[in-house]
Amino acid sequence: MQALTSYPHMLHGCDYNPEQWLNRPDILAQDIEQMKQANINCVSVGIFSWSSLEPREGDYQLDWLANIINKLYANGIYTVLATPSGAKPSWMAKKYPEIRRVSAERVRDLQGGRHNHCYTSPVYREKVRQINTKLAERFADHPAVILWHVSNEIQGECHCDLCQAAFREWLKKRYGSLDELNLAWWTTFWSHTYSDWDEIESPSPIGEPCIHGLTLDWKRFCTAQTRSFFENEIAPLKAANPDIPVTANFMGFYDGINYWELAKSLDVISWDSYPNWHTQPDGDETYNAFWADAFSDMCRSMLGKPFLLMENTPSQTNWMEVCRPKTWGFLRLTSIANLAHGADSIQYFQWRQSRGCAEKFHGAVMTHANRTDTRVFREVSGVGAMLKKLDGLCGAKTTANIAILYDLESHWAVNDAKGPRNGSIGDNDLMLRMYLPFWKAGYAVDFVNSEMDFSGCHLLLVPMLYMLRADVAKRIRDYVKQGGTVLLTLHTGLVDEHDLCYMGDTPAEGLAELAGIRFLETDPLYENQHETMRIVKAPFPLAESYKLERLCERVAAEGAEVLAVYEHDNPCMPDDLPCLTRSSFGRGTAYYLGAFAEDRFFSDFLISLAERLGIQPAIDTTFPHGVVAAARTGADGTKYYFVMNWTREQKSVNLPHPLKDFETGKVYQNKLPLGPYGAKILI
Ligand code: GAL
């Protein structure tokens, strides 16, 4: 797959819906002038335009779009051209009911909304292929078109008869025989054995919710089917011009489909970032900011290159419980944070507020007032002016020596399991707890899934890898044998890829041996209950004890050194039960953490461990609370440093070496002042 090479500048753009204004040529003309003023250099068009592009079956009306694209181009604005499949036209839904999605409860949708087509329907696939062919024939060689934006926020699942039949075919290929499938799904349980393929139905609250193997395979199938729908979408685009890259915009930690699989069909990853800003009374945004940066890092890691920020609001959304606008200066801060974590664009939803329907009060660069002298317009123009000077950052790389193994299939499985703690098992939370200290201290982190190579990292973190494939276990063992350092945690290596429990000691597939421990039992806690980890042998300076919550796993040390034990108020429980251990394996080291520890533990433990391993942060200093940093290296070797202040307070950072403000040229020798919500790019 190809890199986004056709446009050598940082993109600054927005979703643009000219089809809503075709009867207002005055507005369309203003749009271009105002976009130029806002330093917009690209717009995403066509996202939900199907009924304007094909108002009646087979009646393709592409001239208006050509007109818009030409005018934009003549004014220096490039086009990210969307395929319209995210919203089907009414005529199509009426004529071909099969394209309307069926819910898990087996109810077919009426027409309406968006993102609700059946992705198996041959009719819908054919209609998509036809419209995409028309778009490609007309625009694939247009010099304005720099990227295909395919099927906005592709998502969801359909349970119609076509999908059921496709699911059965997929299962036949996967298992070969019903006997194999029955074995893999453990269907003798509650007498759920299948005697005919036609008996198999997708999981449903009114049907089969208890066969974990079925649920897992259904999720895998939904991902495979989404990907094949996507491949069907891009075939005519690639046939017309293979050099225009394709993207799909992801929705953060959405887990309905496996983005890591879809990423295999993309040339560039993009995502839509909508953190719920300004929720805290003291204005401290640290905890809102870090998960967004974590997902940016995940996007950057998936293809090992920069991603595009396809959407963020220039001001406010209209769908949160409370839709606070980004406060004064905050857009610059969030923009710089996105660049810091690997974005090669800042794009907004949306250019202009619509006059009617569901998003009329969603924030936009241009509001209904249609003025350019607004705060939001000024701030957007300011971001654009900054991006204009940042060509050197385009494609700049991030070097990470720390990797977190995050496997979505394991996430699906552990959250479908019953017990030991229902509601929220917290695997994502544990993963983010591991990410947080590195984010705070300015260390770059990569995310890898079970398929990806992690052999080159210096520190591998494995939060709750409940579903463990034998080949992954082997790669973890080999990695440590050859000198790597790994942190394994509770609830790891309990089931195989069919979600069948491993027999024998766990963590399975040799990870117990690797860690020098053996799992005994899990003790889940209620929200109001805690235990304590008491450090008995600190490998580096640590506090005396740390608070534990949610899940406490009792393990036996079998060769591992015990670094911490559980402290508890149960007189019947032994005092020396290990909670944190260390073990040498080959040339490397394996740590095992048995419980959900508080943030302070991860911060103390992981940063010391990284230091011990010689891993360097972006800027080697101690940051004041709320100030974080990251770095990227451009193709010419220039290192860009990004420093962000997520608080409303004035802050000052001690610099280990002088750095120059990239925008003003001012050199900071040893102190970098940052105003409230301030952010700087330094070289
Ligand atoms: C996104 C979507 C956009 C718009 C936006 C509003 O999820 O892709 O079309 O609806 O949300 O925040």
XYZ file of C-alpha atoms and ligand atoms in Angstrom:
695
model
C 0.000 0.000 0.000
C 1.168 3.490 -0.721
C 2.128 6.428 1.417
C 0.290 9.709 1.240
C 2.833 11.344 -0.997
C 0.768 13.327 -3.415
C 0.525 16.398 -1.207
C 3.732 17.500 0.479
C 2.137 19.939 2.948
C 0.390 19.567 6.244
C -3.303 19.370 5.484
C -5.656 21.877 7.039
C -9.217 21.152 6.118
C -12.766 20.281 6.950
C -15.840 18.309 5.982
C -17.620 20.435 3.415
C -21.210 19.886 2.272
C -21.763 22.134 -0.748
C -24.702 19.935 -1.815
C -26.699 21.563 0.993
C -26.168 24.973 -0.613
C -26.544 24.359 -4.337
C -29.431 26.821 -4.413
C -27.232 29.456 -2.748
C -24.437 30.290 -5.228
C -23.660 33.341 -3.096
C -22.811 31.093 -0.134
C -20.760 28.737 -2.317
C -18.775 31.697 -3.641
C -18.250 33.041 -0.138
C -17.132 29.629 1.059
C -14.058 29.716 -1.127
C -13.063 33.228 -0.110
C -13.609 32.438 3.541
C -11.690 29.142 3.295
C -8.726 31.010 1.874
C -8.908 33.458 4.751
C -8.977 30.532 7.180
C -5.872 29.009 5.549
C -7.818 25.904 4.568
C -5.947 23.893 1.938
C -8.214 20.864 1.555
C -11.833 19.893 2.075
C -13.579 16.533 2.333
C -16.530 16.521 -0.025
C -19.181 14.000 -0.970
C -19.387 12.290 2.407
C -23.163 11.926 2.541
C -23.997 13.188 -0.967
C -25.488 10.134 -2.600
C -28.956 11.573 -3.195
C -27.378 14.592 -4.889
C -25.013 12.445 -6.956
C -27.658 9.920 -8.014
C -31.061 11.480 -7.329
C -32.808 8.677 -9.237
C -31.529 5.207 -9.985
C -28.881 5.391 -12.694
C -29.242 9.158 -13.106
C -25.769 10.326 -12.156
C -25.383 14.056 -11.542
C -21.720 14.767 -11.049
C -21.437 18.161 -12.700
C -22.143 20.134 -9.530
C -19.362 18.235 -7.781
C -16.956 18.791 -10.676
C -17.798 22.470 -10.554
C -17.048 22.679 -6.854
C -13.821 20.665 -7.115
C -12.628 22.825 -10.041
C -13.370 26.072 -8.259
C -11.715 24.933 -5.072
C -8.663 23.808 -7.013
C -8.436 27.067 -8.911
C -8.216 28.680 -5.492
C -5.516 26.396 -4.113
C -7.795 24.065 -2.173
C -7.416 20.316 -2.629
C -10.156 17.730 -2.403
C -10.377 14.710 -0.166
C -13.046 12.895 -2.132
C -15.450 10.782 -0.128
C -17.474 7.844 -1.326
C -21.106 8.376 -0.303
C -21.892 4.897 1.044
C -22.209 6.033 4.666
C -25.807 7.141 3.961
C -28.053 5.412 1.439
C -30.614 7.387 -0.580
C -34.321 6.928 0.143
C -35.219 5.705 -3.350
C -32.736 2.882 -2.957
C -33.926 1.883 0.511
C -37.507 1.770 -0.764
C -36.810 -0.184 -3.926
C -34.343 -2.621 -2.348
C -35.421 -3.405 1.232
C -32.531 -5.880 1.550
C -30.060 -2.999 1.889
C -31.657 -1.907 5.170
C -29.931 -3.335 8.181
C -31.461 -5.926 10.536
C -30.732 -5.647 14.255
C -29.594 -8.426 16.586
C -33.255 -8.663 17.665
C -34.059 -9.470 14.001
C -35.896 -6.212 13.273
C -35.286 -4.557 9.920
C -34.622 -0.795 10.009
C -36.857 1.693 8.279
C -35.038 4.169 6.068
C -33.397 7.036 7.940
C -30.272 8.047 9.800
C -26.960 6.889 8.369
C -24.309 4.198 8.753
C -26.986 1.515 8.581
C -26.694 -0.346 5.300
C -26.278 -4.096 5.001
C -22.690 -4.670 3.972
C -23.432 -8.146 2.624
C -26.292 -7.155 0.320
C -25.195 -7.799 -3.299
C -27.494 -4.961 -4.369
C -25.826 -2.434 -2.063
C -22.362 -3.615 -3.028
C -23.279 -3.249 -6.680
C -24.777 0.217 -6.178
C -21.649 1.274 -4.289
C -19.453 -0.144 -7.017
C -21.411 1.743 -9.667
C -21.339 5.140 -7.954
C -17.681 4.732 -7.021
C -16.893 3.817 -10.619
C -18.598 7.004 -11.786
C -16.703 9.075 -9.235
C -13.425 7.418 -10.138
C -13.954 7.787 -13.904
C -14.664 11.456 -13.457
C -12.214 12.468 -10.733
C -9.438 9.916 -10.244
C -7.117 11.835 -12.545
C -8.153 15.271 -11.355
C -5.072 16.991 -9.933
C -7.158 18.334 -7.043
C -8.011 14.908 -5.652
C -5.395 13.833 -3.133
C -7.166 11.155 -1.120
C -10.208 8.856 -1.170
C -12.177 9.020 2.038
C -14.118 5.775 2.013
C -17.473 5.165 3.711
C -17.403 7.663 6.533
C -16.967 6.018 9.950
C -17.691 2.519 8.694
C -19.280 0.641 11.582
C -21.926 -1.705 12.928
C -23.335 -5.096 12.045
C -26.327 -6.529 10.250
C -28.187 -9.746 11.131
C -30.286 -10.199 7.973
C -30.684 -13.513 6.167
C -27.978 -12.570 3.675
C -25.554 -11.931 6.521
C -26.555 -15.210 8.232
C -25.864 -17.136 5.033
C -22.535 -15.375 4.544
C -21.629 -16.075 8.171
C -22.280 -19.800 7.679
C -20.108 -19.833 4.571
C -17.364 -18.047 6.479
C -17.637 -20.657 9.260
C -17.505 -23.534 6.770
C -14.236 -22.168 5.436
C -12.856 -21.638 8.902
C -13.781 -25.018 10.398
C -14.275 -27.369 7.468
C -16.744 -29.519 9.374
C -19.491 -29.097 11.935
C -17.664 -31.490 14.236
C -14.684 -29.151 14.320
C -16.937 -26.180 14.945
C -18.862 -27.933 17.727
C -15.595 -28.836 19.380
C -14.155 -25.325 19.077
C -17.332 -23.773 20.431
C -17.791 -26.357 23.212
C -21.420 -26.757 22.177
C -22.187 -29.847 24.245
C -22.587 -27.293 27.045
C -26.351 -26.891 27.675
C -27.001 -29.165 24.701
C -26.274 -26.515 22.086
C -24.645 -28.897 19.594
C -25.341 -28.035 15.944
C -26.331 -30.850 13.605
C -26.779 -28.708 10.485
C -25.033 -25.517 9.354
C -28.449 -23.894 8.887
C -29.083 -24.083 12.627
C -26.337 -21.527 13.227
C -27.605 -17.998 13.833
C -25.678 -14.882 14.798
C -25.675 -14.090 18.549
C -28.805 -12.369 19.768
C -30.426 -11.290 23.024
C -33.497 -13.272 21.892
C -31.422 -16.274 20.854
C -27.905 -17.467 21.552
C -25.827 -15.230 23.790
C -23.899 -17.947 25.673
C -21.554 -19.608 23.200
C -18.461 -17.454 23.525
C -16.836 -19.036 20.470
C -19.883 -18.090 18.398
C -19.847 -14.492 19.618
C -16.139 -14.214 18.965
C -16.415 -15.680 15.463
C -19.385 -13.434 14.707
C -17.275 -10.381 15.595
C -14.449 -11.724 13.449
C -16.913 -12.294 10.627
C -18.347 -8.748 10.961
C -14.832 -7.374 10.621
C -14.081 -9.635 7.643
C -17.363 -8.664 6.004
C -16.758 -4.958 6.615
C -13.325 -5.333 5.116
C -14.635 -7.142 2.057
C -17.299 -4.427 1.653
C -14.490 -1.904 1.893
C -12.402 -3.773 -0.692
C -15.432 -3.756 -2.990
C -15.615 0.017 -2.488
C -12.010 0.689 -3.312
C -11.668 -1.688 -6.301
C -13.023 0.827 -8.855
C -11.079 3.669 -7.211
C -7.788 1.796 -7.401
C -8.557 0.552 -10.912
C -8.913 4.128 -12.112
C -5.793 5.445 -10.406
C -3.790 3.282 -8.007
C -1.727 6.264 -6.889
C -4.461 8.028 -4.961
C -4.318 6.715 -1.403
C -7.414 5.527 0.440
C -8.355 6.096 4.045
C -11.168 5.253 6.438
C -11.832 7.426 9.460
C -11.759 5.558 12.770
C -13.762 6.436 15.876
C -11.286 6.135 18.723
C -11.541 3.020 20.859
C -14.712 1.866 19.080
C -14.582 -1.928 19.250
C -17.422 -2.966 16.943
C -14.953 -3.949 14.268
C -11.288 -4.772 14.474
C -9.576 -1.667 13.102
C -6.262 -3.502 12.998
C -7.708 -5.764 10.318
C -9.287 -2.919 8.361
C -5.977 -1.071 8.496
C -4.560 -3.750 6.181
C -6.735 -2.313 3.393
C -5.780 1.319 4.010
C -2.965 3.446 2.659
C -3.295 5.929 5.479
C -5.182 5.790 8.766
C -7.359 8.673 9.814
C -9.472 9.254 12.878
C -12.121 11.514 14.340
C -11.166 12.882 17.723
C -13.894 14.110 20.048
C -12.738 14.077 23.675
C -15.223 15.481 26.143
C -13.268 18.617 26.991
C -13.806 20.976 29.897
C -15.484 18.567 32.273
C -13.360 19.481 35.316
C -14.107 22.374 37.663
C -10.421 23.354 37.862
C -9.894 23.269 34.095
C -7.281 20.501 34.315
C -7.548 18.675 30.974
C -4.800 16.133 31.629
C -7.174 13.197 31.961
C -9.203 14.170 28.907
C -6.123 14.631 26.786
C -4.243 11.433 27.358
C -6.694 8.903 25.950
C -6.971 10.896 22.724
C -3.187 10.895 22.414
C -3.199 7.168 23.187
C -5.515 6.535 20.264
C -3.404 8.795 18.043
C -0.397 6.679 18.984
C -2.391 3.574 18.140
C -3.262 4.983 14.704
C 0.374 5.903 14.131
C 1.466 2.409 15.195
C -0.987 0.464 13.017
C 0.782 1.321 9.768
C 3.968 2.619 11.358
C 3.582 6.085 9.880
C 1.743 9.365 10.433
C -2.057 9.430 10.350
C -4.551 12.122 9.435
C -6.801 13.815 11.925
C -9.893 13.635 9.731
C -12.288 15.309 12.147
C -12.293 17.355 15.299
C -14.604 20.153 16.217
C -13.329 23.683 15.848
C -15.537 24.608 18.782
C -18.177 22.256 20.206
C -20.149 19.135 19.334
C -23.919 18.868 19.626
C -24.185 15.290 20.863
C -22.465 15.250 24.242
C -24.512 15.618 27.388
C -23.046 19.077 27.793
C -21.452 20.427 24.602
C -18.855 22.886 25.839
C -16.945 24.824 23.192
C -13.169 24.587 23.179
C -12.146 27.527 25.261
C -9.969 30.448 24.114
C -6.678 29.171 22.715
C -7.565 25.525 23.248
C -7.798 24.633 19.554
C -4.158 25.510 19.064
C -3.248 23.270 22.005
C -5.252 20.266 20.760
C -3.889 20.783 17.238
C -0.295 20.769 18.451
C -1.003 17.682 20.579
C -2.288 15.853 17.519
C 0.781 16.817 15.522
C 2.929 15.701 18.447
C 1.428 12.210 18.361
C 1.780 11.681 14.632
C -0.893 13.653 12.752
C -0.059 15.056 9.338
C -3.274 17.058 9.211
C -5.734 19.036 11.247
C -9.224 18.682 9.772
C -12.548 19.744 11.203
C -16.083 18.676 11.241
C -17.347 20.965 9.752
C -16.806 23.939 7.493
C -20.288 25.418 7.670
C -23.213 24.714 9.985
C -26.195 23.256 8.163
C -29.447 25.175 8.448
C -31.575 22.179 9.341
C -31.578 18.653 10.732
C -29.587 16.824 13.328
C -26.333 18.760 13.248
C -27.506 22.335 12.826
C -26.040 23.343 16.181
C -22.811 21.390 15.841
C -19.782 23.661 15.921
C -18.301 24.738 12.591
C -15.733 27.129 11.235
C -18.603 29.170 9.759
C -21.685 29.477 11.918
C -25.153 30.640 10.903
C -23.982 34.195 11.568
C -21.760 33.731 8.492
C -19.027 36.004 9.855
C -15.278 35.700 9.743
C -14.639 37.999 12.684
C -15.424 35.321 15.254
C -13.056 33.862 17.815
C -13.379 30.374 16.328
C -12.620 31.595 12.809
C -9.559 33.467 14.058
C -8.288 30.439 15.939
C -8.838 28.142 12.946
C -6.966 30.587 10.686
C -4.169 30.682 13.259
C -3.804 26.899 13.184
C -3.747 27.038 9.374
C -1.062 29.730 9.403
C 1.049 27.570 11.716
C 0.615 24.466 9.538
C 1.707 26.400 6.452
C 5.160 26.719 7.982
C 5.394 23.054 8.905
C 6.155 21.300 5.617
C 9.217 19.740 7.221
C 7.013 17.943 9.724
C 5.063 16.157 6.980
C 5.744 12.456 7.269
C 8.040 13.002 10.269
C 8.697 9.839 12.252
C 8.231 8.912 15.880
C 10.771 6.606 17.451
C 9.357 4.456 20.227
C 11.234 1.852 22.246
C 8.267 0.923 24.380
C 5.409 -1.198 23.046
C 2.035 -2.048 24.553
C 0.462 -5.231 23.265
C -3.224 -4.495 22.723
C -5.214 -7.207 21.057
C -8.785 -6.436 20.112
C -9.817 -10.090 19.837
C -8.631 -10.629 23.389
C -10.562 -7.506 24.406
C -13.725 -8.933 22.813
C -13.250 -12.268 24.523
C -12.449 -11.000 28.005
C -15.433 -8.671 27.945
C -17.777 -11.429 26.802
C -16.645 -13.819 29.531
C -18.816 -14.294 32.567
C -16.794 -13.729 35.725
C -14.732 -13.107 37.634
C -16.020 -9.555 37.658
C -18.996 -8.670 35.501
C -19.656 -5.209 34.243
C -16.264 -3.839 33.554
C -13.267 -6.131 33.641
C -11.137 -3.081 32.829
C -8.646 -4.392 30.278
C -8.617 -1.087 28.386
C -8.306 0.778 31.629
C -5.274 -1.284 32.600
C -3.737 -0.613 29.195
C -4.283 3.130 29.607
C -2.858 3.046 33.120
C 0.328 1.696 31.603
C 0.316 4.315 28.874
C -0.378 7.280 31.158
C 2.991 7.594 32.952
C 4.880 7.445 29.677
C 2.608 10.070 28.160
C 3.148 12.286 31.195
C 6.913 11.900 31.130
C 7.261 12.324 27.363
C 8.172 8.769 26.323
C 6.966 7.590 22.927
C 4.868 4.423 23.009
C 3.889 2.130 20.152
C 0.899 -0.168 20.246
C 1.166 -3.602 18.678
C -1.417 -6.334 18.303
C -0.821 -10.061 18.434
C 0.166 -10.207 14.774
C 2.727 -7.448 14.864
C 6.435 -7.704 15.405
C 7.561 -6.394 18.784
C 11.006 -7.939 18.803
C 12.738 -4.576 18.372
C 11.284 -2.807 21.394
C 13.218 -2.432 24.645
C 10.225 -2.776 26.917
C 7.085 -4.756 26.171
C 3.939 -4.283 28.258
C 1.232 -6.919 28.093
C -1.883 -5.762 29.930
C -4.361 -8.593 30.418
C -3.746 -10.688 27.312
C -6.587 -13.005 28.299
C -6.724 -14.665 24.890
C -3.259 -15.879 24.082
C -2.330 -17.543 20.837
C 0.475 -20.091 20.983
C 2.543 -18.249 18.372
C 2.278 -14.991 20.324
C 3.384 -16.707 23.534
C 6.348 -18.102 21.663
C 7.271 -14.689 20.321
C 7.051 -13.192 23.813
C 9.308 -15.944 25.152
C 11.782 -15.517 22.303
C 11.786 -11.770 22.810
C 12.710 -12.148 26.478
C 15.165 -14.965 25.800
C 17.021 -12.646 23.484
C 17.308 -9.928 26.100
C 13.935 -8.158 26.118
C 12.063 -6.958 29.189
C 8.380 -7.755 29.523
C 5.701 -6.869 32.053
C 2.934 -9.485 32.105
C -0.170 -8.930 34.164
C -3.096 -10.666 35.793
C -5.685 -12.442 33.672
C -3.198 -13.285 30.936
C -3.023 -16.506 28.943
C -6.284 -18.056 30.147
C -7.950 -18.976 26.837
C -6.901 -19.958 23.327
C -8.061 -18.356 20.075
C -11.436 -20.166 20.325
C -11.980 -18.754 23.803
C -11.489 -22.241 25.242
C -9.747 -22.314 28.599
C -6.247 -23.694 28.612
C -5.794 -26.834 30.629
C -2.857 -26.953 33.031
C -0.887 -24.111 34.535
C -1.514 -20.579 33.387
C -0.502 -18.120 32.029
C -0.462 -20.811 29.358
C 1.843 -21.667 26.503
C 4.984 -21.305 28.584
C 4.307 -17.836 29.972
C 4.012 -19.196 33.525
C 7.498 -20.645 33.124
C 8.709 -17.396 31.587
C 7.426 -15.364 34.548
C 8.419 -17.978 37.130
C 4.935 -17.987 38.653
C 1.785 -20.068 38.550
C -1.773 -18.762 38.716
C -3.749 -19.927 41.762
C -6.999 -17.981 41.966
C -8.619 -14.652 41.188
C -10.147 -12.517 43.878
C -12.318 -9.774 42.389
C -13.181 -6.770 44.544
C -16.216 -4.529 44.766
C -15.726 -0.835 43.990
C -15.503 0.018 47.693
C -12.938 -2.685 48.481
C -9.174 -2.429 48.213
C -6.087 -4.374 49.004
C -2.521 -3.163 49.281
C 0.687 -4.151 47.585
C 3.635 -4.034 49.994
C 7.020 -3.780 48.363
C 9.428 -6.278 49.903
C 12.311 -5.978 47.488
C 12.446 -2.831 45.385
C 14.401 -3.284 42.153
C 14.606 0.518 42.062
C 13.214 3.223 44.373
C 9.499 2.612 44.971
C 7.044 3.629 47.683
C 6.481 1.203 50.553
C 3.027 0.278 49.363
C 0.397 0.871 46.675
C -3.358 0.556 46.572
C -4.954 -2.288 44.578
C -8.459 -2.623 43.215
C -10.821 -4.611 40.965
C -8.980 -7.895 40.554
C -6.339 -9.443 42.754
C -4.757 -12.550 41.409
C -3.086 -14.973 43.786
C -0.067 -16.646 42.261
C 2.629 -18.998 43.487
C 6.229 -17.969 42.874
C 7.959 -20.825 41.117
C 11.423 -19.510 40.572
C 10.530 -15.796 40.418
C 11.837 -13.297 42.966
C 8.999 -11.785 44.948
C 9.164 -7.988 44.782
C 5.832 -7.235 46.447
C 3.220 -9.130 48.442
C -0.467 -8.597 49.197
C -1.198 -6.818 52.467
C -4.741 -7.457 53.640
C -6.976 -7.512 56.683
C -7.966 -11.153 56.391
C -6.337 -13.035 59.274
C -6.857 -16.336 57.450
C -4.878 -15.307 54.397
C -1.102 -15.849 54.326
C 1.114 -12.767 54.480
C 3.512 -13.661 51.751
C 1.307 -14.062 48.691
C 3.184 -12.571 45.745
C 1.717 -9.606 43.907
C 4.710 -8.452 41.874
C 7.531 -10.723 40.769
C 10.630 -10.686 38.632
C 12.234 -13.542 36.795
C 15.244 -13.953 34.549
C 14.651 -15.833 31.363
C 17.422 -16.306 28.824
C 19.110 -12.936 28.527
C 16.005 -10.983 29.496
C 13.633 -10.282 32.351
C 9.946 -10.918 32.927
C 7.929 -9.022 35.537
C 4.495 -10.219 36.603
C 1.922 -7.946 38.187
C -0.985 -9.742 39.836
C -3.428 -6.905 40.486
C -4.873 -3.648 39.263
C -2.523 -1.165 40.885
C -3.170 2.536 41.348
C -1.717 5.035 38.827
C 1.091 5.983 41.216
C 2.489 2.455 41.048
C 2.654 2.454 37.261
C 4.243 5.843 37.286
C 6.928 4.901 39.838
C 7.560 1.451 38.472
C 7.424 1.957 34.725
C 9.407 5.182 34.547
C 12.177 3.699 36.722
C 12.161 0.589 34.579
C 12.415 2.636 31.378
C 15.271 4.651 32.856
C 16.997 1.458 33.903
C 16.689 0.205 30.324
C 18.205 3.416 28.996
C 15.056 4.498 27.160
C 15.014 8.255 26.552
C 12.002 10.569 26.771
C 11.481 13.337 24.199
C 12.881 15.892 26.645
C 14.805 14.631 29.631
C 13.367 16.682 32.458
C 10.765 16.491 35.190
C 7.596 18.095 33.865
C 5.278 20.042 36.152
C 1.803 18.506 36.515
C -0.245 18.852 33.331
C 2.687 19.597 31.042
C 3.662 16.869 28.568
C 5.995 16.551 25.617
C 6.597 14.457 22.512
C 8.970 14.533 19.548
C 9.085 13.642 15.837
C 11.985 13.622 13.417
C 11.573 15.049 9.919
C 13.033 13.557 6.740
C 15.913 16.078 6.848
C 16.804 15.022 10.398
C 15.221 18.037 12.109
C 13.841 17.015 15.469
C 10.565 18.716 16.383
C 9.688 18.923 20.058
C 6.133 19.579 21.188
C 5.338 20.816 24.675
C 1.730 21.093 25.836
C 0.250 22.606 28.992
C -3.137 21.002 29.726
C -3.857 23.249 32.705
C -5.122 26.783 33.161
C -2.007 27.688 35.127
C 1.192 29.335 34.020
C 3.931 26.674 33.916
C 7.653 26.577 33.433
C 9.708 23.649 32.151
C 13.403 23.177 32.935
C 15.134 22.417 29.666
C 18.136 20.083 29.569
C 19.357 21.861 26.411
C 18.412 25.075 24.582
C 15.473 24.857 22.207
C 14.242 27.318 19.596
C 10.603 28.267 19.212
C 9.820 27.120 15.730
C 7.305 29.910 15.115
C 9.000 32.958 16.661
C 12.659 31.942 16.452
C 13.150 32.764 20.134
C 15.706 30.513 21.823
C 14.972 29.226 25.304
C 18.211 28.433 27.126
C 17.087 26.558 30.196
C 13.537 27.606 31.100
C 10.510 27.287 28.862
C 7.511 29.319 30.032
C 4.075 28.093 29.005
C 0.925 30.130 29.445
C -2.446 28.617 30.413
C -3.279 25.914 27.830
C -0.094 26.980 26.090
C 1.695 24.817 23.546
C 4.930 25.236 21.653
C 6.702 23.553 18.786
C 10.453 23.752 19.238
C 13.458 22.663 17.242
C -18.619 12.204 13.352
C -19.180 12.033 11.943
C -19.504 13.374 11.321
C -20.276 14.239 12.283
C -19.498 14.366 13.574
C -20.171 15.233 14.608
O -18.672 11.021 14.069
O -18.256 11.378 11.112
O -20.233 13.169 10.126
O -21.518 13.666 12.516
O -19.340 13.092 14.130
O -19.384 15.348 15.766
